[in-house]
Amino acid sequence: MPQQKTRIAPSILSSDFSKLGEEVRAIDEAGADYIHIDVMDGHFVPNLTFGAPVVKKIRPHTKKVFDVHLMIAPVDPLIADFVDAGSDIITAHVEAGPHIHRTLQAIKSHGVKAGVSLNPSTSIESIKHVMDMVDLILIMTVNPGFGGQSFIPLLDKIAAVRAMIDATGRTIDLQVDGGINDQTAKQCVEAGADLLVAGSYVFGGGPGEYANRIKALRG
Ligand code: DX5
Ligand code: ZN
C-alpha cells in the first residue's frame, strides 16, 4: 500500500530511566503515536537495556502502541515474555535468528504484529521472502546499540523498500530508526518512510519540548 501519514515513535532509550512511567505518560500526552522500546542484550548489540518485566511495568502508563524493538539473539525463546508484557508490535533483526521466517511466524502466532529490522549493511534481498508476513519493516540508519549516533543516509534503501511495500498491496509500516531529527526526518519521509523513531532528538530538550519536537518531526 502507498505511504501512510507520518507517525512518530519516540524511543524511551533516551528518557530518564529513573522515572520511566512518568516519561511514557509525558510522550503520550506530547503526541507520540507509538512508544518505541529498545531491548538490548549486550551480545547481539554492545549495550544492555532492560527486559520484559520493565515493559510490563510501564504498560499501565499508556494505551499507545508498544513498538518493541528486540536487539537480542537468539530472539525466539523470549517472544512469549514480551507478548505477555503487553507488546503490540515485536520487531526482530534478520541476523538475530537463526531463522527470521520462523521468528516472524512465532511472533504472529501470539496475535501481535510482526516487524523485521535491517541493519545498515543488511541487504533488502534478505526480506524478499517474508514480505507477506510482516506488518512493519525497520530500516536502521545507525548501527544498533546506542542512542545519539549520526544518521547514515540510506535514502536509496528506504526508497527501494517503499517500492517493495507498494508492490505487495498490503499495509506495512516503513519505519526508520537512528539519528532522526527535524532535518533527517524530512529526508526519510521524502524517500518513503511513514514511521519515524527518535530518541535523543525528542528527549534532548527536556519535557517542556517533547510536544514541539514531535510536531517538528511530523513536518
Ligand atoms: C538504537 C536504537 C534506537 C535509538 C535511536 O539501536 O534502536 O531506537 O534509541 O536513538 P537516536 O534517535 O538518538 O538515534
Ligand atoms: Zn530502536
Coordinates of N, CA and C and ligand atoms in Angstrom, one line a residue:
M1 N 0.9 -1.2 0.0 CA 0.0 0.0 0.0 C 0.9 1.2 0.0
P2 N 0.3 2.4 -0.5 CA 1.1 3.6 -0.5 C 1.5 4.1 0.9
Q3 N 2.5 5.0 0.9 CA 3.0 5.6 2.1 C 1.8 6.2 2.9
Q4 N 1.9 5.9 4.2 CA 0.8 6.4 5.1 C 1.3 7.8 5.7
K5 N 0.4 8.4 6.5 CA 0.8 9.7 7.1 C 1.9 9.4 8.1
T6 N 2.7 10.5 8.2 CA 3.9 10.3 9.1 C 3.5 10.2 10.6
R7 N 4.0 9.1 11.2 CA 3.7 8.9 12.6 C 5.1 8.8 13.3
I8 N 5.0 9.2 14.6 CA 6.3 9.3 15.4 C 6.3 8.4 16.6
A9 N 7.4 7.7 16.7 CA 7.6 6.7 17.8 C 8.8 7.1 18.6
P10 N 8.7 8.0 19.6 CA 9.8 8.3 20.5 C 10.4 7.1 21.1
S11 N 11.7 7.0 21.1 CA 12.4 5.9 21.7 C 12.7 6.2 23.2
I12 N 12.2 5.4 24.1 CA 12.4 5.7 25.5 C 13.9 5.4 26.0
L13 N 14.7 4.9 25.0 CA 16.1 4.7 25.3 C 16.7 6.0 25.8
S14 N 16.3 7.1 25.3 CA 16.9 8.4 25.7 C 16.1 9.1 26.8
S15 N 15.1 8.4 27.4 CA 14.4 9.0 28.5 C 15.1 8.8 29.8
D16 N 14.6 9.4 30.9 CA 15.2 9.2 32.2 C 14.6 8.0 32.8
F17 N 15.5 6.9 32.9 CA 15.1 5.6 33.3 C 14.6 5.6 34.8
S18 N 15.0 6.6 35.6 CA 14.6 6.6 37.0 C 13.2 7.0 37.2
K19 N 12.5 7.4 36.1 CA 11.1 7.8 36.1 C 10.4 7.4 34.8
L20 N 10.6 6.1 34.5 CA 10.1 5.6 33.2 C 8.6 5.8 32.9
G21 N 7.8 5.5 34.0 CA 6.4 5.6 33.8 C 6.0 7.1 33.5
E22 N 6.6 8.0 34.2 CA 6.3 9.4 34.0 C 6.7 9.8 32.6
E23 N 7.8 9.4 32.2 CA 8.3 9.7 30.8 C 7.4 9.2 29.7
V24 N 6.9 8.0 29.9 CA 6.0 7.4 28.9 C 4.7 8.2 28.9
R25 N 4.2 8.6 30.1 CA 3.0 9.4 30.1 C 3.2 10.8 29.4
A26 N 4.4 11.3 29.6 CA 4.7 12.6 29.0 C 4.8 12.6 27.5
I27 N 5.4 11.5 26.9 CA 5.4 11.5 25.5 C 4.1 11.1 24.9
D28 N 3.3 10.3 25.6 CA 1.9 10.0 25.2 C 1.2 11.4 25.1
E29 N 1.2 12.2 26.1 CA 0.5 13.5 26.1 C 1.1 14.4 25.1
A30 N 2.4 14.3 24.8 CA 3.0 15.2 23.8 C 2.7 14.8 22.4
G31 N 2.0 13.7 22.2 CA 1.5 13.4 20.8 C 2.2 12.2 20.2
A32 N 2.9 11.4 20.9 CA 3.6 10.2 20.3 C 2.5 9.3 19.7
D33 N 2.8 8.7 18.6 CA 1.9 7.7 18.0 C 2.2 6.3 18.6
Y34 N 3.4 5.9 18.5 CA 3.8 4.6 19.1 C 4.9 4.9 20.2
I35 N 5.0 4.0 21.2 CA 6.1 4.1 22.1 C 7.2 3.1 21.7
H36 N 8.4 3.6 21.3 CA 9.4 2.7 20.8 C 10.3 2.2 22.0
I37 N 10.4 0.9 22.1 CA 11.0 0.3 23.3 C 12.2 -0.5 22.8
D38 N 13.4 -0.1 23.1 CA 14.6 -0.7 22.7 C 15.2 -1.7 23.7
V39 N 15.1 -3.0 23.3 CA 15.6 -4.0 24.2 C 17.0 -4.5 23.7
M40 N 18.0 -4.4 24.5 CA 19.4 -4.8 24.1 C 20.0 -5.8 25.0
D41 N 20.7 -6.7 24.5 CA 21.2 -7.9 25.3 C 22.7 -7.9 25.6
G42 N 23.4 -6.9 25.2 CA 24.9 -6.9 25.4 C 25.7 -7.9 24.7
H43 N 25.0 -8.5 23.7 CA 25.6 -9.6 22.9 C 25.3 -9.5 21.4
F44 N 24.0 -9.3 21.1 CA 23.7 -9.0 19.7 C 24.1 -7.6 19.4
V45 N 24.0 -6.7 20.4 CA 24.5 -5.3 20.3 C 25.3 -5.1 21.5
P46 N 26.3 -4.1 21.4 CA 27.2 -3.9 22.6 C 26.7 -3.0 23.7
N47 N 25.4 -3.3 24.1 CA 24.8 -2.4 25.1 C 23.7 -3.2 25.7
L48 N 23.3 -2.9 27.0 CA 22.3 -3.6 27.7 C 21.2 -2.6 28.1
T49 N 19.9 -2.9 27.9 CA 18.9 -2.0 28.5 C 18.1 -2.8 29.5
F50 N 17.0 -3.3 29.1 CA 16.1 -4.0 30.1 C 15.3 -5.1 29.4
G51 N 14.6 -5.8 30.2 CA 13.8 -7.0 29.6 C 12.3 -6.8 29.8
A52 N 11.6 -7.9 29.6 CA 10.1 -7.9 29.6 C 9.5 -7.4 30.9
P53 N 10.1 -7.7 32.1 CA 9.5 -7.2 33.3 C 9.4 -5.7 33.4
V54 N 10.3 -5.0 32.8 CA 10.2 -3.5 32.8 C 9.1 -3.0 31.8
V55 N 9.0 -3.7 30.7 CA 8.0 -3.4 29.7 C 6.6 -3.6 30.4
K56 N 6.5 -4.7 31.1 CA 5.2 -4.9 31.8 C 4.9 -3.8 32.8
K57 N 5.9 -3.3 33.5 CA 5.6 -2.3 34.5 C 5.2 -0.9 33.9
I58 N 5.7 -0.7 32.7 CA 5.3 0.6 32.1 C 4.0 0.5 31.3
R59 N 3.6 -0.7 31.0 CA 2.3 -0.9 30.2 C 1.1 -0.1 30.7
P60 N 0.9 -0.1 32.1 CA -0.3 0.6 32.5 C -0.3 2.1 32.4
H61 N 0.9 2.7 32.0 CA 1.0 4.1 31.9 C 0.5 4.7 30.6
T62 N 0.2 3.9 29.6 CA -0.3 4.5 28.3 C -1.1 3.4 27.6
K63 N -2.0 3.9 26.7 CA -2.7 3.0 25.9 C -2.1 3.0 24.5
K64 N -1.1 3.8 24.2 CA -0.5 3.9 22.9 C 0.2 2.5 22.6
V65 N 0.4 2.4 21.3 CA 1.0 1.1 20.7 C 2.4 1.0 21.3
F66 N 2.7 -0.2 21.9 CA 4.0 -0.6 22.3 C 4.8 -1.2 21.1
D67 N 5.7 -0.5 20.6 CA 6.5 -0.9 19.5 C 7.9 -1.4 20.0
V68 N 8.0 -2.7 20.1 CA 9.1 -3.3 20.9 C 10.2 -3.8 19.9
H69 N 11.3 -3.1 19.9 CA 12.5 -3.4 19.0 C 13.5 -4.3 19.8
L70 N 13.5 -5.6 19.4 CA 14.3 -6.5 20.1 C 15.7 -6.6 19.4
M71 N 16.7 -6.2 20.1 CA 18.1 -6.3 19.7 C 18.7 -7.4 20.5
I72 N 18.2 -8.6 20.4 CA 18.7 -9.7 21.2 C 18.8 -11.0 20.3
A73 N 19.7 -11.9 20.7 CA 19.9 -13.1 20.0 C 20.3 -14.2 20.9
P74 N 19.7 -15.4 20.8 CA 18.6 -15.7 20.0 C 17.3 -15.0 20.5
V75 N 16.4 -14.7 19.6 CA 15.2 -14.0 20.0 C 14.0 -14.9 20.3
D76 N 13.9 -16.0 19.6 CA 12.7 -16.8 19.8 C 12.3 -17.2 21.2
P77 N 13.3 -17.6 22.1 CA 12.9 -18.0 23.4 C 12.2 -16.9 24.3
L78 N 12.4 -15.7 23.9 CA 11.9 -14.6 24.7 C 10.6 -13.9 24.2
I79 N 10.2 -14.3 23.0 CA 9.0 -13.7 22.4 C 7.8 -13.7 23.3
A80 N 7.5 -14.9 23.8 CA 6.3 -15.0 24.7 C 6.3 -14.1 25.8
D81 N 7.5 -13.9 26.4 CA 7.6 -12.9 27.6 C 7.2 -11.5 27.2
F82 N 7.7 -11.1 26.0 CA 7.4 -9.7 25.5 C 5.9 -9.6 25.1
V83 N 5.3 -10.7 24.6 CA 3.9 -10.6 24.3 C 3.1 -10.5 25.7
D84 N 3.4 -11.3 26.6 CA 2.8 -11.2 28.0 C 3.0 -9.8 28.6
A85 N 4.1 -9.2 28.3 CA 4.3 -7.9 28.9 C 3.5 -6.7 28.3
G86 N 2.8 -7.1 27.2 CA 1.9 -6.1 26.6 C 2.4 -5.4 25.3
S87 N 3.3 -6.1 24.6 CA 3.8 -5.6 23.3 C 2.6 -5.6 22.3
D88 N 2.6 -4.6 21.4 CA 1.6 -4.6 20.3 C 2.3 -5.0 19.0
I89 N 3.6 -4.6 18.8 CA 4.4 -4.9 17.7 C 5.7 -5.4 18.2
I90 N 6.2 -6.5 17.7 CA 7.5 -7.0 18.1 C 8.4 -7.1 16.8
T91 N 9.5 -6.4 16.9 CA 10.4 -6.4 15.7 C 11.7 -7.1 16.1
A92 N 12.1 -8.0 15.1 CA 13.4 -8.7 15.3 C 14.3 -8.5 14.1
H93 N 15.6 -8.6 14.4 CA 16.5 -8.4 13.3 C 16.7 -9.6 12.4
V94 N 17.0 -9.4 11.2 CA 17.2 -10.5 10.2 C 18.3 -11.4 10.8
E95 N 19.3 -10.8 11.4 CA 20.5 -11.6 11.9 C 20.3 -12.2 13.3
A96 N 19.2 -11.9 13.9 CA 19.0 -12.4 15.3 C 18.7 -13.8 15.4
G97 N 18.2 -14.4 14.4 CA 17.9 -15.7 14.1 C 17.9 -16.8 15.1
P98 N 18.1 -18.0 14.7 CA 18.8 -18.3 13.4 C 17.9 -18.2 12.2
H99 N 16.6 -18.2 12.3 CA 15.7 -18.2 11.1 C 14.6 -17.2 11.2
I100 N 14.8 -16.1 10.5 CA 13.9 -15.0 10.6 C 12.4 -15.4 10.3
H101 N 12.3 -16.2 9.3 CA 10.9 -16.7 8.9 C 10.2 -17.3 10.1
R102 N 10.9 -18.2 10.8 CA 10.4 -18.9 12.0 C 10.1 -17.9 13.1
T103 N 11.0 -16.9 13.3 CA 10.8 -15.9 14.3 C 9.5 -15.1 14.0
L104 N 9.3 -14.7 12.8 CA 8.1 -13.9 12.4 C 6.8 -14.8 12.6
Q105 N 6.9 -16.1 12.2 CA 5.8 -17.0 12.4 C 5.5 -17.0 13.9
A106 N 6.5 -17.1 14.7 CA 6.3 -17.2 16.2 C 5.7 -16.0 16.7
I107 N 6.1 -14.8 16.3 CA 5.5 -13.5 16.8 C 4.0 -13.5 16.4
K108 N 3.8 -13.8 15.1 CA 2.4 -13.7 14.7 C 1.5 -14.8 15.3
S109 N 2.0 -15.9 15.7 CA 1.2 -16.9 16.4 C 0.6 -16.5 17.7
H110 N 1.2 -15.4 18.2 CA 0.7 -14.8 19.5 C -0.3 -13.7 19.3
G111 N -0.6 -13.5 18.0 CA -1.7 -12.5 17.7 C -1.2 -11.0 17.8
V112 N 0.1 -10.8 17.8 CA 0.7 -9.4 17.8 C 1.3 -9.2 16.4
K113 N 1.5 -7.9 16.2 CA 2.1 -7.5 14.9 C 3.6 -7.9 14.8
A114 N 4.1 -8.2 13.6 CA 5.5 -8.7 13.5 C 6.2 -7.7 12.6
G115 N 7.4 -7.3 13.1 CA 8.3 -6.4 12.4 C 9.6 -7.1 12.1
V116 N 10.3 -6.7 11.0 CA 11.6 -7.2 10.7 C 12.5 -6.0 10.5
S117 N 13.7 -6.1 11.1 CA 14.7 -5.0 11.1 C 15.9 -5.3 10.3
L118 N 16.4 -4.3 9.5 CA 17.6 -4.4 8.7 C 18.6 -3.5 9.2
N119 N 19.8 -4.0 9.6 CA 20.9 -3.2 9.9 C 21.4 -2.4 8.7
P120 N 22.2 -1.4 8.9 CA 22.7 -0.6 7.7 C 23.3 -1.5 6.6
S121 N 24.0 -2.5 7.0 CA 24.7 -3.4 6.0 C 23.8 -4.5 5.5
T122 N 22.6 -4.7 6.0 CA 21.7 -5.8 5.7 C 21.0 -5.5 4.3
S123 N 21.1 -6.5 3.4 CA 20.5 -6.3 2.1 C 19.0 -6.4 2.2
I124 N 18.4 -5.6 1.3 CA 16.9 -5.7 1.3 C 16.4 -7.0 0.7
E125 N 17.3 -7.7 0.0 CA 17.0 -9.0 -0.6 C 16.6 -10.0 0.6
S126 N 17.2 -9.8 1.7 CA 17.0 -10.7 2.9 C 15.6 -10.7 3.3
I127 N 14.7 -9.7 3.0 CA 13.4 -9.8 3.4 C 12.4 -10.1 2.3
K128 N 12.9 -10.3 1.1 CA 12.0 -10.5 -0.1 C 11.0 -11.6 0.2
H129 N 11.4 -12.7 0.9 CA 10.5 -13.8 1.0 C 9.7 -13.8 2.3
V130 N 9.8 -12.7 3.0 CA 8.9 -12.5 4.2 C 7.9 -11.3 4.1
M131 N 7.9 -10.8 2.9 CA 7.1 -9.6 2.7 C 5.6 -9.8 3.0
D132 N 5.1 -11.0 2.8 CA 3.7 -11.3 3.0 C 3.4 -11.6 4.5
M133 N 4.4 -11.6 5.4 CA 4.2 -11.9 6.8 C 4.4 -10.7 7.7
V134 N 5.0 -9.6 7.2 CA 5.4 -8.5 8.1 C 4.4 -7.4 8.1
D135 N 4.3 -6.8 9.3 CA 3.4 -5.6 9.5 C 4.3 -4.3 9.5
L136 N 5.6 -4.5 9.7 CA 6.5 -3.4 9.8 C 7.9 -3.8 9.4
I137 N 8.5 -2.8 8.6 CA 9.9 -3.0 8.2 C 10.7 -1.9 8.8
L138 N 11.7 -2.2 9.6 CA 12.5 -1.2 10.3 C 13.9 -1.1 9.6
I139 N 14.1 0.1 9.0 CA 15.4 0.3 8.4 C 16.3 1.1 9.4
M140 N 17.4 0.5 9.9 CA 18.3 1.1 10.8 C 19.2 2.1 10.0
T141 N 19.2 3.3 10.5 CA 20.1 4.3 9.9 C 21.3 4.7 10.8
V142 N 21.5 3.8 11.8 CA 22.7 3.7 12.6 C 23.0 2.2 12.9
N143 N 24.2 1.9 13.3 CA 24.3 0.5 13.8 C 23.7 0.4 15.1
P144 N 22.9 -0.6 15.4 CA 22.1 -0.7 16.6 C 22.9 -0.8 17.8
G145 N 22.5 -0.2 18.9 CA 23.1 -0.4 20.2 C 23.1 0.9 21.1
F146 N 23.1 2.1 20.4 CA 23.2 3.3 21.2 C 22.3 4.4 20.6
G147 N 21.9 5.3 21.5 CA 21.2 6.5 21.0 C 22.3 7.5 20.7
G148 N 21.9 8.6 20.0 CA 22.7 9.7 19.8 C 23.8 9.6 18.7
Q149 N 23.7 8.6 17.9 CA 24.7 8.4 16.8 C 24.2 9.2 15.5
S150 N 25.2 9.4 14.6 CA 24.9 10.2 13.4 C 24.1 9.3 12.4
F151 N 23.2 10.0 11.7 CA 22.4 9.4 10.7 C 23.2 8.9 9.5
I152 N 23.0 7.7 9.1 CA 23.6 7.1 7.9 C 22.6 7.3 6.8
P153 N 22.9 8.1 5.7 CA 21.9 8.4 4.7 C 21.6 7.3 3.7
L154 N 20.8 6.3 4.2 CA 20.4 5.2 3.4 C 19.1 5.5 2.7
L155 N 19.1 6.6 2.0 CA 17.8 7.1 1.4 C 17.4 6.2 0.2
D156 N 18.4 5.7 -0.5 CA 18.0 4.8 -1.6 C 17.4 3.5 -1.1
K157 N 18.0 3.0 0.0 CA 17.5 1.8 0.6 C 16.0 2.0 1.1
I158 N 15.7 3.1 1.7 CA 14.4 3.4 2.1 C 13.4 3.4 0.9
A159 N 13.9 4.1 -0.1 CA 13.0 4.2 -1.4 C 12.8 2.8 -2.0
A160 N 13.8 2.0 -1.9 CA 13.7 0.6 -2.5 C 12.7 -0.2 -1.7
V161 N 12.8 -0.1 -0.4 CA 11.8 -0.8 0.5 C 10.4 -0.3 0.3
R162 N 10.3 1.0 0.1 CA 9.0 1.6 -0.2 C 8.4 1.0 -1.4
A163 N 9.2 0.8 -2.4 CA 8.7 0.2 -3.7 C 8.3 -1.3 -3.4
M164 N 9.0 -2.0 -2.6 CA 8.7 -3.4 -2.3 C 7.4 -3.4 -1.6
I165 N 7.2 -2.5 -0.6 CA 5.9 -2.5 0.1 C 4.7 -2.2 -0.8
D166 N 4.9 -1.1 -1.6 CA 3.8 -0.7 -2.5 C 3.4 -1.9 -3.4
A167 N 4.4 -2.7 -3.8 CA 4.1 -3.8 -4.7 C 3.3 -4.9 -4.0
T168 N 3.3 -5.0 -2.7 CA 2.5 -6.0 -2.0 C 1.0 -5.8 -2.0
G169 N 0.7 -4.5 -2.0 CA -0.8 -4.2 -1.8 C -1.2 -4.3 -0.4
R170 N -0.3 -4.6 0.5 CA -0.6 -4.7 2.0 C -0.2 -3.5 2.7
T171 N -0.8 -3.2 3.9 CA -0.3 -2.1 4.7 C 0.8 -2.6 5.6
I172 N 2.0 -2.0 5.4 CA 3.2 -2.3 6.1 C 3.8 -1.0 6.5
D173 N 4.1 -0.8 7.8 CA 4.7 0.4 8.3 C 6.2 0.4 7.8
L174 N 6.6 1.5 7.3 CA 8.1 1.7 6.9 C 8.7 2.6 7.9
Q175 N 9.4 2.0 8.8 CA 10.0 2.7 10.0 C 11.5 2.9 9.8
V176 N 11.9 4.1 10.2 CA 13.4 4.4 10.1 C 13.8 4.7 11.6
D177 N 15.0 4.2 12.0 CA 15.4 4.4 13.4 C 16.9 4.7 13.4
G178 N 17.3 5.8 14.0 CA 18.7 6.1 14.2 C 19.1 7.5 13.6
G179 N 19.4 8.4 14.5 CA 19.9 9.7 14.0 C 18.8 10.6 13.4
I180 N 17.5 10.3 13.8 CA 16.4 11.1 13.3 C 16.2 12.4 14.1
N181 N 16.3 13.5 13.3 CA 16.0 14.9 13.8 C 15.1 15.6 12.8
D182 N 14.8 16.8 13.0 CA 13.8 17.5 12.1 C 14.3 17.5 10.7
Q183 N 15.6 17.5 10.5 CA 16.2 17.6 9.1 C 16.2 16.2 8.5
T184 N 16.7 15.2 9.2 CA 16.8 13.8 8.6 C 15.4 13.2 8.5
A185 N 14.5 13.6 9.4 CA 13.1 13.1 9.3 C 12.5 13.5 7.9
K186 N 12.7 14.7 7.5 CA 12.2 15.1 6.2 C 12.7 14.3 5.1
Q187 N 14.0 14.0 5.1 CA 14.6 13.2 4.0 C 14.0 11.8 4.0
C188 N 13.8 11.3 5.2 CA 13.3 9.9 5.2 C 11.9 9.8 4.7
V189 N 11.1 10.8 5.1 CA 9.7 10.9 4.6 C 9.7 11.0 3.1
E190 N 10.5 11.9 2.6 CA 10.6 12.1 1.1 C 11.0 10.8 0.4
A191 N 11.8 10.0 1.1 CA 12.2 8.7 0.5 C 11.2 7.6 0.6
G192 N 10.2 7.9 1.5 CA 9.1 6.9 1.5 C 8.7 6.4 2.9
A193 N 9.5 6.8 4.0 CA 9.2 6.3 5.3 C 7.9 6.9 5.9
D194 N 7.2 6.2 6.7 CA 6.0 6.7 7.3 C 5.9 6.5 8.8
L195 N 7.0 6.0 9.4 CA 7.0 5.9 10.9 C 8.5 6.1 11.3
L196 N 8.6 7.2 12.1 CA 10.0 7.6 12.5 C 10.2 7.4 13.9
V197 N 11.3 6.8 14.2 CA 11.8 6.6 15.6 C 12.8 7.8 15.9
A198 N 12.6 8.3 17.1 CA 13.6 9.3 17.5 C 13.8 9.3 19.0
G199 N 15.0 9.2 19.5 CA 15.3 9.1 20.9 C 15.9 10.4 21.4
S200 N 17.2 10.7 21.0 CA 17.9 11.8 21.6 C 17.2 13.1 21.1
Y201 N 16.7 13.2 19.9 CA 16.1 14.4 19.4 C 14.8 14.8 20.3
V202 N 13.9 13.8 20.5 CA 12.7 14.0 21.2 C 13.0 14.4 22.7
F203 N 13.9 13.6 23.3 CA 14.1 13.8 24.7 C 15.1 14.8 25.1
G204 N 15.9 15.2 24.1 CA 17.1 16.1 24.3 C 16.7 17.5 24.8
G205 N 15.5 18.0 24.6 CA 15.2 19.3 25.0 C 14.5 19.4 26.3
G206 N 14.3 18.2 27.0 CA 13.6 18.2 28.2 C 12.0 18.2 28.0
P207 N 11.3 17.8 29.1 CA 9.9 17.6 28.9 C 9.1 18.7 28.3
G208 N 9.5 19.9 28.6 CA 8.8 21.1 28.0 C 8.9 21.2 26.5
E209 N 9.8 20.4 25.9 CA 9.9 20.5 24.4 C 9.4 19.2 23.7
Y210 N 9.0 18.2 24.5 CA 8.6 17.0 23.8 C 7.6 17.2 22.7
A211 N 6.5 17.9 23.0 CA 5.4 18.1 22.1 C 5.9 18.9 20.8
N212 N 6.7 19.9 21.0 CA 7.3 20.7 19.9 C 8.1 19.8 19.0
R213 N 9.0 19.0 19.6 CA 9.9 18.2 18.8 C 9.1 17.1 18.1
I214 N 8.1 16.5 18.7 CA 7.3 15.5 18.0 C 6.6 16.2 16.8
K215 N 6.1 17.4 17.0 CA 5.5 18.1 15.9 C 6.5 18.4 14.8
A216 N 7.7 18.8 15.2 CA 8.7 19.2 14.2 C 9.0 18.0 13.3
L217 N 9.0 16.8 13.9 CA 9.4 15.6 13.2 C 8.2 15.2 12.2
R218 N 7.0 15.6 12.6 CA 5.9 15.2 11.7 C 5.9 16.1 10.5
G219 N 6.6 17.3 10.6 CA 6.7 18.1 9.4 C 5.5 18.9 9.1
Ligands
DX5_1 C1 19.5 2.3 18.5 C2 18.0 2.2 18.8 C3 17.3 3.5 18.6 C4 17.8 4.6 19.4 C5 17.7 5.8 18.5 O1 20.0 1.0 18.5 O2 17.4 1.2 18.1 O3 15.9 3.3 18.7 O4 17.0 4.9 20.5 O5 18.3 6.9 19.1 P1 18.6 8.3 18.4 O6 17.2 8.7 17.9 O7 19.2 9.1 19.4 O8 19.5 8.0 17.2
ZN2 ZN 15.1 1.1 18.1

